[in-house]
XYZ file of C-alpha atoms in Angstrom:
676
model
C -22.018 21.460 24.724
C -20.246 18.299 23.598
C -22.591 15.325 22.998
C -21.952 12.445 25.328
C -21.332 10.238 22.327
C -18.595 12.543 21.037
C -17.074 12.376 24.564
C -17.136 8.576 24.584
C -15.653 8.456 21.039
C -12.731 10.779 21.920
C -11.999 8.765 25.162
C -12.039 5.506 23.248
C -9.735 7.050 20.461
C -7.143 8.270 23.096
C -7.252 4.811 24.720
C -6.734 2.830 21.597
C -3.891 5.341 20.466
C -1.975 4.623 23.601
C -2.608 0.863 23.992
C -3.765 -0.477 20.597
C -2.345 1.550 17.703
C -3.592 -0.899 15.145
C -7.122 -0.291 16.184
C -6.494 3.338 16.498
C -5.268 3.601 12.895
C -8.259 1.407 11.662
C -10.695 3.807 13.264
C -8.952 6.977 12.053
C -8.886 5.535 8.404
C -12.481 4.246 8.356
C -15.116 6.940 7.614
C -18.711 6.091 8.063
C -20.037 5.793 4.515
C -22.491 2.796 4.638
C -23.679 3.188 8.140
C -25.386 5.894 10.030
C -25.533 6.153 13.815
C -28.969 7.333 15.050
C -29.422 8.756 18.585
C -32.598 10.187 19.933
C -33.136 12.635 22.906
C -34.051 9.643 25.134
C -30.650 7.988 24.634
C -31.960 5.322 22.289
C -29.580 4.155 19.721
C -29.776 2.465 16.342
C -27.648 1.853 13.313
C -28.994 2.553 9.811
C -27.688 0.720 6.749
C -29.302 1.323 3.371
C -32.974 0.898 3.852
C -32.864 -1.100 7.174
C -32.213 -0.565 10.844
C -30.140 -3.021 12.815
C -32.066 -2.787 16.194
C -35.684 -1.791 15.632
C -35.001 1.519 17.296
C -33.350 0.488 20.538
C -29.930 -1.100 20.399
C -29.547 -1.433 24.213
C -32.942 -3.252 24.523
C -31.898 -5.509 21.636
C -28.503 -6.242 23.186
C -30.090 -7.054 26.633
C -32.503 -9.491 25.125
C -29.935 -11.119 22.800
C -27.317 -11.426 25.624
C -29.873 -12.984 27.941
C -30.824 -15.526 25.239
C -27.046 -16.462 24.808
C -26.663 -16.673 28.560
C -29.576 -19.047 28.987
C -27.936 -21.418 26.368
C -24.611 -21.309 28.063
C -25.852 -21.203 31.628
C -23.746 -23.063 34.279
C -24.715 -26.780 34.431
C -25.854 -26.919 30.911
C -24.387 -29.605 28.608
C -21.526 -28.787 26.222
C -20.419 -31.130 23.429
C -16.673 -30.558 23.578
C -13.860 -32.904 22.677
C -13.779 -35.808 25.081
C -10.666 -36.704 27.174
C -8.556 -38.959 25.013
C -8.253 -41.580 27.743
C -5.551 -44.219 28.417
C -6.106 -46.137 25.144
C -5.751 -43.260 22.765
C -1.949 -43.272 22.298
C -0.726 -46.226 20.475
C 2.837 -45.264 20.453
C 5.071 -47.025 22.931
C 7.585 -44.215 23.433
C 8.470 -41.502 25.936
C 5.496 -38.966 25.592
C 2.825 -41.569 25.060
C 3.838 -43.497 28.218
C 3.925 -40.312 30.189
C 0.399 -39.044 29.299
C -1.076 -42.538 29.307
C -0.126 -42.871 32.916
C -1.815 -39.636 33.693
C -5.149 -40.735 32.088
C -4.858 -44.144 33.854
C -4.503 -42.580 37.237
C -7.659 -40.528 36.963
C -10.193 -42.400 34.746
C -13.319 -40.451 33.889
C -16.490 -41.152 31.903
C -15.747 -40.507 28.228
C -19.350 -40.938 26.996
C -21.173 -38.141 28.679
C -21.129 -34.410 27.751
C -19.391 -31.877 29.923
C -21.245 -29.421 32.039
C -20.605 -25.677 31.533
C -18.822 -24.248 34.617
C -19.481 -20.980 36.244
C -17.175 -19.240 33.710
C -16.931 -19.326 29.881
C -13.382 -20.447 28.801
C -13.455 -18.987 25.267
C -16.101 -16.947 23.502
C -16.072 -15.715 19.949
C -18.563 -12.779 19.368
C -19.121 -12.372 15.638
C -20.431 -8.866 14.879
C -19.858 -5.551 16.804
C -22.630 -3.143 15.752
C -23.251 -0.721 18.595
C -21.356 -3.075 20.850
C -23.992 -3.085 23.790
C -24.209 -6.769 23.632
C -20.445 -7.095 24.385
C -20.860 -4.954 27.307
C -23.844 -6.943 28.571
C -22.022 -10.226 28.205
C -18.679 -9.308 29.860
C -20.573 -7.721 32.732
C -22.745 -10.652 33.375
C -20.302 -13.510 32.923
C -16.767 -14.298 33.699
C -14.938 -14.871 30.402
C -11.367 -16.013 30.233
C -10.611 -15.542 26.527
C -12.762 -13.303 24.223
C -12.387 -12.917 20.432
C -14.399 -10.099 18.878
C -14.676 -10.677 15.132
C -16.022 -8.097 12.625
C -15.874 -8.125 8.884
C -17.137 -4.481 8.446
C -14.775 -1.966 10.079
C -17.524 0.696 10.112
C -19.458 -1.279 12.731
C -16.330 -1.030 15.002
C -16.277 2.778 14.523
C -19.929 3.156 15.414
C -19.291 1.228 18.659
C -16.660 3.804 19.544
C -19.575 6.295 20.028
C -21.692 3.844 22.204
C -19.577 1.778 24.619
C -16.508 2.229 26.826
C -13.981 -0.039 25.282
C -11.335 0.711 28.007
C -13.683 -0.976 30.625
C -14.001 -3.990 28.445
C -10.246 -4.406 27.850
C -9.515 -4.099 31.550
C -11.810 -7.032 32.285
C -9.139 -9.202 30.626
C -5.869 -7.677 32.183
C -5.529 -10.591 34.633
C -2.981 -13.341 33.843
C -4.497 -16.211 31.952
C -7.191 -13.863 30.442
C -7.015 -12.383 26.972
C -9.068 -10.364 24.536
C -8.404 -10.020 20.796
C -10.312 -7.836 18.190
C -10.139 -9.104 14.780
C -11.506 -6.479 12.316
C -11.114 -6.340 8.560
C -12.884 -5.924 5.316
C -12.937 -9.753 4.610
C -15.234 -9.929 1.543
C -14.395 -13.570 0.506
C -16.180 -16.267 2.459
C -13.028 -18.208 2.482
C -11.131 -15.301 4.096
C -13.955 -14.790 6.705
C -13.617 -18.273 7.765
C -9.860 -18.536 7.625
C -9.286 -15.361 9.740
C -11.583 -16.538 12.533
C -10.299 -20.142 12.334
C -6.730 -19.042 12.800
C -7.669 -16.982 15.813
C -9.546 -19.924 17.449
C -6.737 -22.450 17.059
C -4.488 -20.032 18.909
C -6.473 -20.668 22.038
C -5.662 -24.108 23.237
C -7.055 -26.036 25.164
C -10.468 -24.134 25.241
C -10.882 -24.381 21.481
C -12.337 -27.821 20.667
C -13.206 -28.319 24.230
C -15.323 -25.403 25.557
C -15.785 -22.670 22.851
C -18.914 -20.642 22.612
C -19.822 -18.937 19.345
C -22.003 -15.807 19.537
C -23.537 -14.604 16.297
C -24.760 -10.954 16.886
C -27.986 -10.351 15.012
C -27.884 -13.899 13.683
C -26.154 -12.784 10.535
C -26.082 -15.179 7.659
C -22.399 -14.628 6.751
C -21.446 -15.749 10.213
C -23.814 -18.681 10.226
C -21.812 -20.058 7.345
C -18.584 -19.524 9.065
C -19.805 -21.306 12.220
C -21.081 -24.243 10.119
C -17.652 -24.548 8.444
C -15.825 -24.435 11.698
C -17.994 -27.222 13.203
C -17.383 -29.261 10.115
C -13.564 -28.944 10.163
C -13.066 -29.702 13.849
C -12.209 -33.256 13.170
C -9.646 -32.241 10.589
C -8.085 -29.956 13.150
C -7.738 -32.695 15.643
C -5.949 -34.883 13.181
C -3.221 -32.161 12.842
C -2.225 -32.030 16.440
C 0.862 -34.335 16.107
C 2.756 -35.569 19.318
C 6.317 -35.699 20.492
C 6.957 -39.373 19.964
C 6.355 -39.029 16.205
C 8.358 -35.714 15.967
C 11.403 -37.104 17.777
C 11.251 -40.275 15.648
C 11.200 -38.167 12.578
C 14.151 -36.208 13.900
C 15.981 -39.458 14.551
C 15.359 -40.750 10.935
C 16.431 -37.437 9.442
C 19.723 -37.411 11.304
C 20.413 -40.943 10.008
C 19.576 -39.841 6.486
C 21.700 -36.743 6.680
C 24.680 -38.626 8.245
C 24.461 -41.143 5.478
C 25.444 -38.445 2.953
C 22.259 -38.132 1.026
C 21.786 -34.907 -0.956
C 19.096 -32.219 -0.278
C 16.557 -31.206 -2.816
C 17.990 -28.197 -4.779
C 16.796 -24.710 -3.701
C 13.894 -23.284 -5.841
C 14.905 -21.208 -8.864
C 13.398 -19.672 -11.947
C 14.175 -22.422 -14.323
C 10.985 -23.839 -15.782
C 10.336 -27.475 -16.404
C 8.972 -27.567 -19.826
C 7.721 -31.258 -19.692
C 4.366 -31.922 -18.039
C 4.434 -33.949 -14.782
C 2.303 -37.045 -14.187
C 1.564 -37.586 -10.500
C 0.394 -41.062 -9.919
C -1.598 -42.192 -6.815
C -2.967 -45.556 -6.142
C -6.712 -44.811 -6.213
C -9.072 -47.208 -7.907
C -9.295 -45.169 -11.156
C -5.633 -45.687 -11.802
C -6.451 -49.066 -13.418
C -8.657 -47.348 -15.967
C -5.991 -44.822 -17.034
C -2.812 -46.864 -16.814
C -2.528 -47.258 -20.604
C -2.560 -43.558 -21.014
C 0.376 -43.263 -18.622
C 2.204 -45.952 -20.506
C 1.597 -44.441 -23.846
C 2.770 -40.974 -23.007
C 5.478 -41.694 -20.471
C 8.140 -40.421 -22.761
C 6.392 -36.911 -22.956
C 6.192 -36.498 -19.185
C 8.182 -36.727 -16.038
C 6.555 -39.455 -13.868
C 6.144 -39.105 -10.190
C 4.880 -42.059 -8.259
C 3.369 -41.314 -4.897
C 3.577 -43.768 -1.986
C 1.804 -47.010 -2.665
C 1.425 -46.236 -6.348
C 4.940 -47.549 -6.877
C 3.890 -51.230 -6.568
C 0.835 -50.634 -8.878
C 3.280 -49.185 -11.624
C 5.743 -52.091 -11.137
C 3.040 -54.689 -11.728
C 2.219 -52.840 -14.997
C 5.840 -52.753 -16.104
C 6.036 -48.878 -15.799
C 9.025 -47.258 -14.194
C 8.598 -43.702 -12.760
C 11.342 -41.168 -12.920
C 10.885 -40.178 -9.325
C 9.255 -41.796 -6.437
C 7.822 -39.761 -3.469
C 7.792 -40.894 0.165
C 7.023 -38.807 3.287
C 6.212 -41.223 6.186
C 8.561 -41.762 9.099
C 6.675 -44.926 9.855
C 8.329 -48.308 9.274
C 5.315 -49.570 7.195
C 6.439 -47.983 3.834
C 9.764 -49.936 4.009
C 7.722 -53.153 4.278
C 5.504 -52.035 1.276
C 8.420 -51.219 -0.990
C 10.296 -54.405 0.035
C 7.377 -56.436 -1.184
C 8.286 -55.354 -4.810
C 11.447 -57.507 -4.269
C 13.207 -56.144 -7.520
C 16.396 -54.263 -6.525
C 17.261 -53.565 -10.219
C 13.944 -51.821 -10.838
C 14.331 -49.571 -7.757
C 17.976 -48.673 -8.606
C 16.857 -46.990 -11.751
C 14.511 -44.553 -9.832
C 15.280 -41.485 -7.999
C 13.748 -41.324 -4.607
C 12.591 -37.782 -3.454
C 11.621 -38.164 0.157
C 11.154 -36.268 3.251
C 14.145 -36.073 5.538
C 12.222 -38.016 8.181
C 11.569 -41.035 5.838
C 12.616 -44.285 7.595
C 16.379 -44.613 6.910
C 15.746 -48.153 5.549
C 14.245 -46.798 2.412
C 16.848 -44.535 0.821
C 19.413 -47.241 0.218
C 16.901 -49.161 -1.904
C 17.032 -46.538 -4.636
C 19.741 -45.472 -7.085
C 19.649 -41.779 -6.274
C 18.077 -39.885 -3.324
C 17.178 -36.238 -2.651
C 15.848 -35.295 0.724
C 13.332 -32.433 1.333
C 12.095 -30.742 4.438
C 8.272 -30.613 5.038
C 6.590 -27.636 6.343
C 5.656 -27.607 10.031
C 8.495 -29.771 11.117
C 11.436 -29.069 13.501
C 13.848 -30.694 11.125
C 13.930 -27.354 9.283
C 15.998 -26.036 12.161
C 18.663 -28.460 10.927
C 18.328 -27.710 7.168
C 17.444 -23.992 7.060
C 19.486 -22.045 4.451
C 20.457 -25.353 2.813
C 17.185 -26.382 1.248
C 13.754 -24.900 1.169
C 10.816 -25.729 3.461
C 8.305 -27.301 1.116
C 4.799 -26.138 1.535
C 1.944 -28.654 1.215
C 3.631 -31.939 1.517
C 1.081 -33.473 3.966
C -0.996 -35.444 4.703
C -0.418 -37.907 1.940
C 2.318 -38.551 -0.682
C 0.196 -37.171 -3.561
C 0.160 -33.814 -1.612
C 3.861 -33.991 -1.437
C 4.212 -34.918 -5.157
C 2.304 -31.732 -6.103
C 4.288 -29.644 -3.831
C 7.531 -31.050 -5.302
C 6.293 -30.334 -8.899
C 5.501 -26.709 -7.899
C 8.900 -26.357 -6.262
C 10.605 -27.776 -9.328
C 8.695 -25.293 -11.470
C 6.617 -27.687 -13.605
C 4.106 -25.650 -15.605
C 1.656 -28.487 -16.216
C 0.594 -31.307 -13.865
C -1.750 -34.235 -14.583
C -3.101 -36.214 -11.594
C -3.755 -39.938 -12.017
C -5.254 -42.272 -9.292
C -5.843 -39.332 -7.075
C -9.303 -40.375 -6.242
C -9.420 -39.337 -2.541
C -12.138 -41.722 -1.871
C -14.193 -44.497 -3.653
C -17.539 -45.292 -5.065
C -17.814 -48.507 -3.132
C -15.799 -49.851 -0.199
C -14.866 -53.053 -2.231
C -12.947 -51.005 -4.745
C -10.874 -48.563 -2.694
C -7.534 -48.642 -4.415
C -5.803 -49.836 -7.612
C -6.058 -53.712 -7.846
C -2.213 -53.714 -8.466
C -1.566 -51.848 -5.193
C -0.359 -53.398 -1.878
C -3.974 -53.080 -0.624
C -4.893 -56.278 -2.544
C -1.707 -58.258 -2.068
C -1.886 -61.420 -0.201
C 1.404 -60.414 1.496
C 0.020 -57.166 2.968
C 0.458 -56.529 6.540
C -2.153 -56.430 9.204
C -1.645 -52.569 9.344
C -2.524 -52.332 5.621
C -5.520 -54.662 6.180
C -6.834 -52.592 9.002
C -6.452 -49.300 6.998
C -9.133 -50.577 4.564
C -11.510 -51.957 7.079
C -13.877 -49.035 6.639
C -16.739 -48.570 9.130
C -19.762 -46.922 7.525
C -20.113 -44.463 10.536
C -16.676 -43.154 9.915
C -17.132 -42.369 6.172
C -17.851 -38.921 4.739
C -20.024 -38.362 1.572
C -18.426 -35.960 -0.921
C -19.048 -34.956 -4.626
C -17.272 -36.896 -7.462
C -16.072 -35.473 -10.722
C -19.321 -36.354 -12.410
C -21.419 -34.795 -9.701
C -22.571 -38.080 -8.092
C -21.901 -38.791 -4.406
C -18.932 -40.900 -3.271
C -17.413 -41.794 -0.033
C -14.157 -40.993 1.612
C -12.317 -41.217 4.986
C -11.324 -38.307 7.241
C -7.667 -38.651 6.097
C -8.428 -38.629 2.465
C -10.841 -35.734 2.657
C -8.146 -33.808 4.690
C -5.720 -34.668 1.881
C -8.072 -33.484 -0.886
C -8.943 -30.261 1.027
C -5.296 -29.461 1.495
C -4.534 -30.157 -2.109
C -7.309 -27.726 -3.187
C -5.750 -25.041 -0.720
C -2.402 -25.499 -2.049
C -3.516 -25.326 -5.754
C -5.158 -22.071 -4.973
C -2.008 -20.739 -3.230
C 0.140 -21.916 -6.209
C -2.027 -20.225 -8.773
C -1.661 -16.957 -6.976
C 2.029 -17.151 -7.185
C 2.802 -18.280 -10.586
C 1.384 -20.059 -13.699
C 0.580 -23.768 -13.174
C -2.039 -25.886 -14.783
C -3.270 -28.826 -12.665
C -5.625 -31.328 -14.399
C -7.497 -34.160 -12.591
C -7.383 -37.297 -14.602
C -8.811 -39.471 -11.795
C -12.395 -40.674 -11.687
C -12.870 -39.873 -8.057
C -13.501 -36.782 -5.996
C -14.029 -33.434 -7.507
C -10.925 -31.227 -6.835
C -11.281 -27.546 -6.883
C -9.001 -25.619 -9.196
C -8.016 -28.891 -10.932
C -10.059 -29.269 -14.209
C -11.396 -32.923 -14.599
C -9.946 -34.204 -17.880
C -11.528 -37.046 -19.770
C -9.336 -39.608 -21.707
C -10.086 -38.256 -25.143
C -9.256 -34.720 -24.258
C -6.031 -35.838 -22.466
C -4.839 -37.996 -25.394
C -5.498 -35.008 -27.705
C -3.478 -32.824 -25.700
C -0.593 -35.210 -25.338
C -0.606 -36.109 -28.986
C -0.037 -32.397 -29.847
C 2.814 -32.031 -27.360
C 6.332 -32.122 -28.473
C 7.816 -32.360 -25.136
C 10.672 -34.657 -24.343
C 11.533 -35.328 -20.809
C 15.296 -36.012 -21.195
C 16.098 -32.204 -21.126
C 14.116 -31.669 -17.933
C 15.757 -34.695 -16.204
C 19.221 -33.327 -17.216
C 18.154 -29.928 -15.896
C 17.424 -31.550 -12.569
C 20.676 -33.473 -12.527
C 22.702 -30.390 -13.090
C 21.229 -28.406 -10.067
C 23.347 -27.899 -7.133
C 22.403 -30.007 -4.142
C 23.744 -29.601 -0.565
C 25.084 -32.370 1.586
C 25.567 -32.053 5.444
C 29.154 -32.231 6.936
C 29.290 -33.969 10.248
C 30.694 -30.738 11.861
C 27.862 -28.504 10.603
C 25.231 -31.048 11.681
C 26.753 -31.238 15.217
C 26.531 -27.408 15.288
C 22.915 -27.348 14.349
C 21.930 -30.151 16.873
C 23.781 -28.273 19.596
C 21.761 -25.138 18.823
C 18.545 -27.200 18.858
C 19.348 -28.662 22.250
C 20.085 -25.321 23.817
C 16.956 -23.721 22.480
C 14.794 -26.552 23.684
C 16.060 -26.165 27.246
C 15.153 -22.371 26.908
C 11.642 -23.395 25.903
C 11.339 -25.759 28.874
C 12.472 -23.063 31.264
C 10.077 -20.558 29.686
C 7.102 -22.848 30.383
C 8.154 -23.912 33.916
C 8.778 -20.378 34.915
C 5.424 -18.944 33.574
C 3.200 -21.544 35.141
C 1.375 -20.990 38.323
C 1.356 -23.704 41.038
C -1.078 -25.105 43.461
C -4.187 -24.137 41.506
C -7.062 -25.685 43.374
C -10.230 -24.350 41.716
C -11.271 -24.830 38.104
C -11.104 -21.204 37.081
C -7.488 -20.748 38.345
C -6.484 -24.058 36.650
C -7.932 -22.947 33.327
C -6.210 -19.627 33.582
C -2.929 -21.520 34.079
C -3.603 -23.551 31.021
C -4.377 -20.516 29.012
C -1.027 -18.908 30.025
C 0.754 -21.956 28.514
C -1.567 -22.011 25.539
C -0.905 -18.404 24.772
C 2.832 -19.110 25.010
C 2.283 -21.882 22.360
C 0.592 -19.466 20.089
C 2.572 -16.254 20.522
C 5.819 -17.004 22.337
C 7.037 -20.301 20.948
C 7.362 -18.934 17.364
C 10.557 -17.120 18.205
C 12.269 -20.427 18.264
C 11.284 -21.051 14.614
C 10.519 -24.531 13.434
C 11.717 -26.020 16.798
C 8.206 -25.348 18.087
C 6.835 -28.285 16.067
C 9.012 -30.652 18.084
C 7.091 -30.053 21.403
C 3.863 -28.189 20.442
C 1.723 -31.203 19.767
C 2.711 -32.903 23.037
C 1.805 -29.619 24.949
C -1.515 -29.401 23.270
C -2.313 -32.868 24.311
C -1.235 -32.193 27.860
C -3.325 -29.070 28.098
C -6.338 -31.037 26.630
C -5.819 -33.642 29.365
C -5.635 -30.946 32.042
C -8.641 -29.191 30.914
C -11.037 -32.046 29.927
C -10.469 -34.370 32.958
C -10.741 -31.440 35.428
C -13.989 -30.365 33.730
C -15.355 -33.844 34.118
C -14.521 -33.766 37.826
C -16.004 -30.314 38.658
C -18.846 -31.838 40.741
C -16.225 -33.539 42.968
C -14.008 -30.620 44.107
C -11.591 -32.769 46.194
C -10.998 -35.150 43.282
C -10.739 -32.353 40.935
C -8.024 -30.708 43.201
C -6.094 -33.936 43.458
C -6.093 -34.336 39.606
C -5.017 -30.799 39.073
C -2.101 -31.245 41.395
C -1.338 -34.643 39.645
C -1.561 -33.072 36.179
C 0.683 -30.270 37.149
C 3.277 -32.646 38.568
C 3.327 -34.889 35.531
C 3.351 -32.036 33.107
C 6.189 -30.315 34.823
C 8.174 -33.477 34.926
C 7.632 -34.027 31.036
C 8.575 -30.495 30.271
C 11.670 -30.565 32.387
C 12.926 -33.961 31.212
C 12.198 -33.672 27.410
C 15.411 -31.759 26.657
C 17.383 -34.574 28.262
C 15.469 -37.140 26.125
C 16.198 -35.178 22.981
C 19.943 -35.060 23.935
C 20.056 -38.871 24.295
C 18.426 -39.339 20.905
C 20.561 -36.760 18.955
C 23.960 -37.529 20.537
C 24.141 -41.272 20.130
C 25.918 -43.246 17.439
C 23.909 -43.158 14.224
C 24.452 -46.624 12.692
C 22.361 -49.703 11.995
C 22.449 -50.740 15.713
C 19.786 -48.058 16.485
C 16.644 -50.081 17.401
C 14.258 -47.127 16.322
C 15.162 -47.688 12.612
C 14.065 -51.367 12.765
C 10.855 -51.108 14.718
C 7.524 -49.315 14.266
C 6.784 -46.525 16.733
C 3.969 -48.545 18.293
C 6.264 -51.641 19.003
C 5.998 -52.266 22.822
C 9.346 -54.079 22.734
C 11.336 -51.203 21.199
C 13.921 -49.735 23.784
C 13.568 -46.187 24.838
C 16.280 -43.490 25.283
C 15.285 -42.697 28.729
C 16.561 -39.388 30.159
């Protein structure tokens, strides 16, 4: 007679083969080598690994108790510390999207200081660890869950669960529109991979991730505790990456100005190596201590100034070969203008993102435009220039990405402190940050509040302080260096006296000077190599063709979203399911439109958060909540329906100096709007 566990296994395998071939193949190719499944005559189950058992002899009893503990913590009415509603004062831009969503927040003000209350459903649950799987059965049978991620780093545990639980019944719990279930299973041995895989799954679940996400660590495993801690730490970084439509369309407008002006695009990547080392120069406080090293060896290296470092070099009489800019904001134009030496700038080649404010390129002798990653502008430049990875969030990130793209073999970082040892010495004394002519915006950027600062490790092991954006910049730099090292040979040295940078060896002055003295490199040949590379320029006809395609696809996106949304959702559960439908489209449907997704994705994220957060705040007042849900739906539908018309008005106008957008900052309340 066939054992019930064998029957259950075969039933699960047949179901997976038909509906989830990936999981079927995983199960078929994963023999039980480390784990042993024990079942006694009374139906008690345990899993044996090495010298230990998972469940003290009874997996079902363990699961009931563990699930009950979890349910007690996430019981309806309990507090949850999710991301607050942004509120009417959160959006400083004075353009189309910001005005739209600000009106929504103004019409329904809610308390932004108190925690949320957990509703009678769980919006997003991530269960880490499968084991026998009984805890999963317990949880989905006791609570309504809208989105479930099941994460396991040992495929053998998934195989043991096939003998214990009915997976088909679990999957069917999530067959309703607005509900979802994902199994993420793999032999992720590295801690960084364990974190990254789960993180990428979580961010695919807006708006519930960052607002009402519940993390369930089965058997309280140490490897998952570390992952949870890192996720909680990186939430602030995630929020800073949302972006929003006003900024994206402003970038598109700048790029079209720069393309139509006849500026060249950065050459496509090739195999020709740059033999001369690169000096990347930021404006951190330690730049002043190493400026003489840069001066002494500038003939043996290609110099890249990054953002505000240009003024610091100018004050020291050093002229970089290339200057890097990435910001679409008007402020960098003010900063560069403060140098007030046209002859100096005309001898420098500007390498800037396509969305750089169009006032900047004419200031330099030569210009090459590049396309950043994660920008809709790539839909215009695809096949003409590469999408450069790792160019955000600051100019030093972009400089390293450019050096990698141009095939530099050796890179030295100067003034890349990514923080400071005291708030009174936060940048080079020769930078704009200490100029009497600095703008109010620059002054505000260094008005550091102690509660907003983060403590990190410096190159000498002592603690130092940094801001959220500088920390995000350092973290991204570390990630990109790691990526670069996996793909080709590149040496990156940290000559700054600031933050410790993983994968960038700190190099003291004596070691650096010794290395440079022994170098026979001369930069003229590398500069000539750059000069000889083929660079594309847009024709007006080709650019028109690309913008026509962009407009057509954006209308398709708007129609997709409007057609998939439900209407008249009165209760909170239905409303969240409606939000999840749109969120799933953002994560899995929008990608078929390529880089165009970045034009609209951030705005939709913000709208979904507004819809979820304010409604959750109003759940104790059903009538007000229903009114808000209706208001949110009306506003969101109007924005999605009209945004293609807004884009048309921006991209089809005359691109000349009369465009008010290139003369004003995005937060200028007096700037005219291209209303649809």
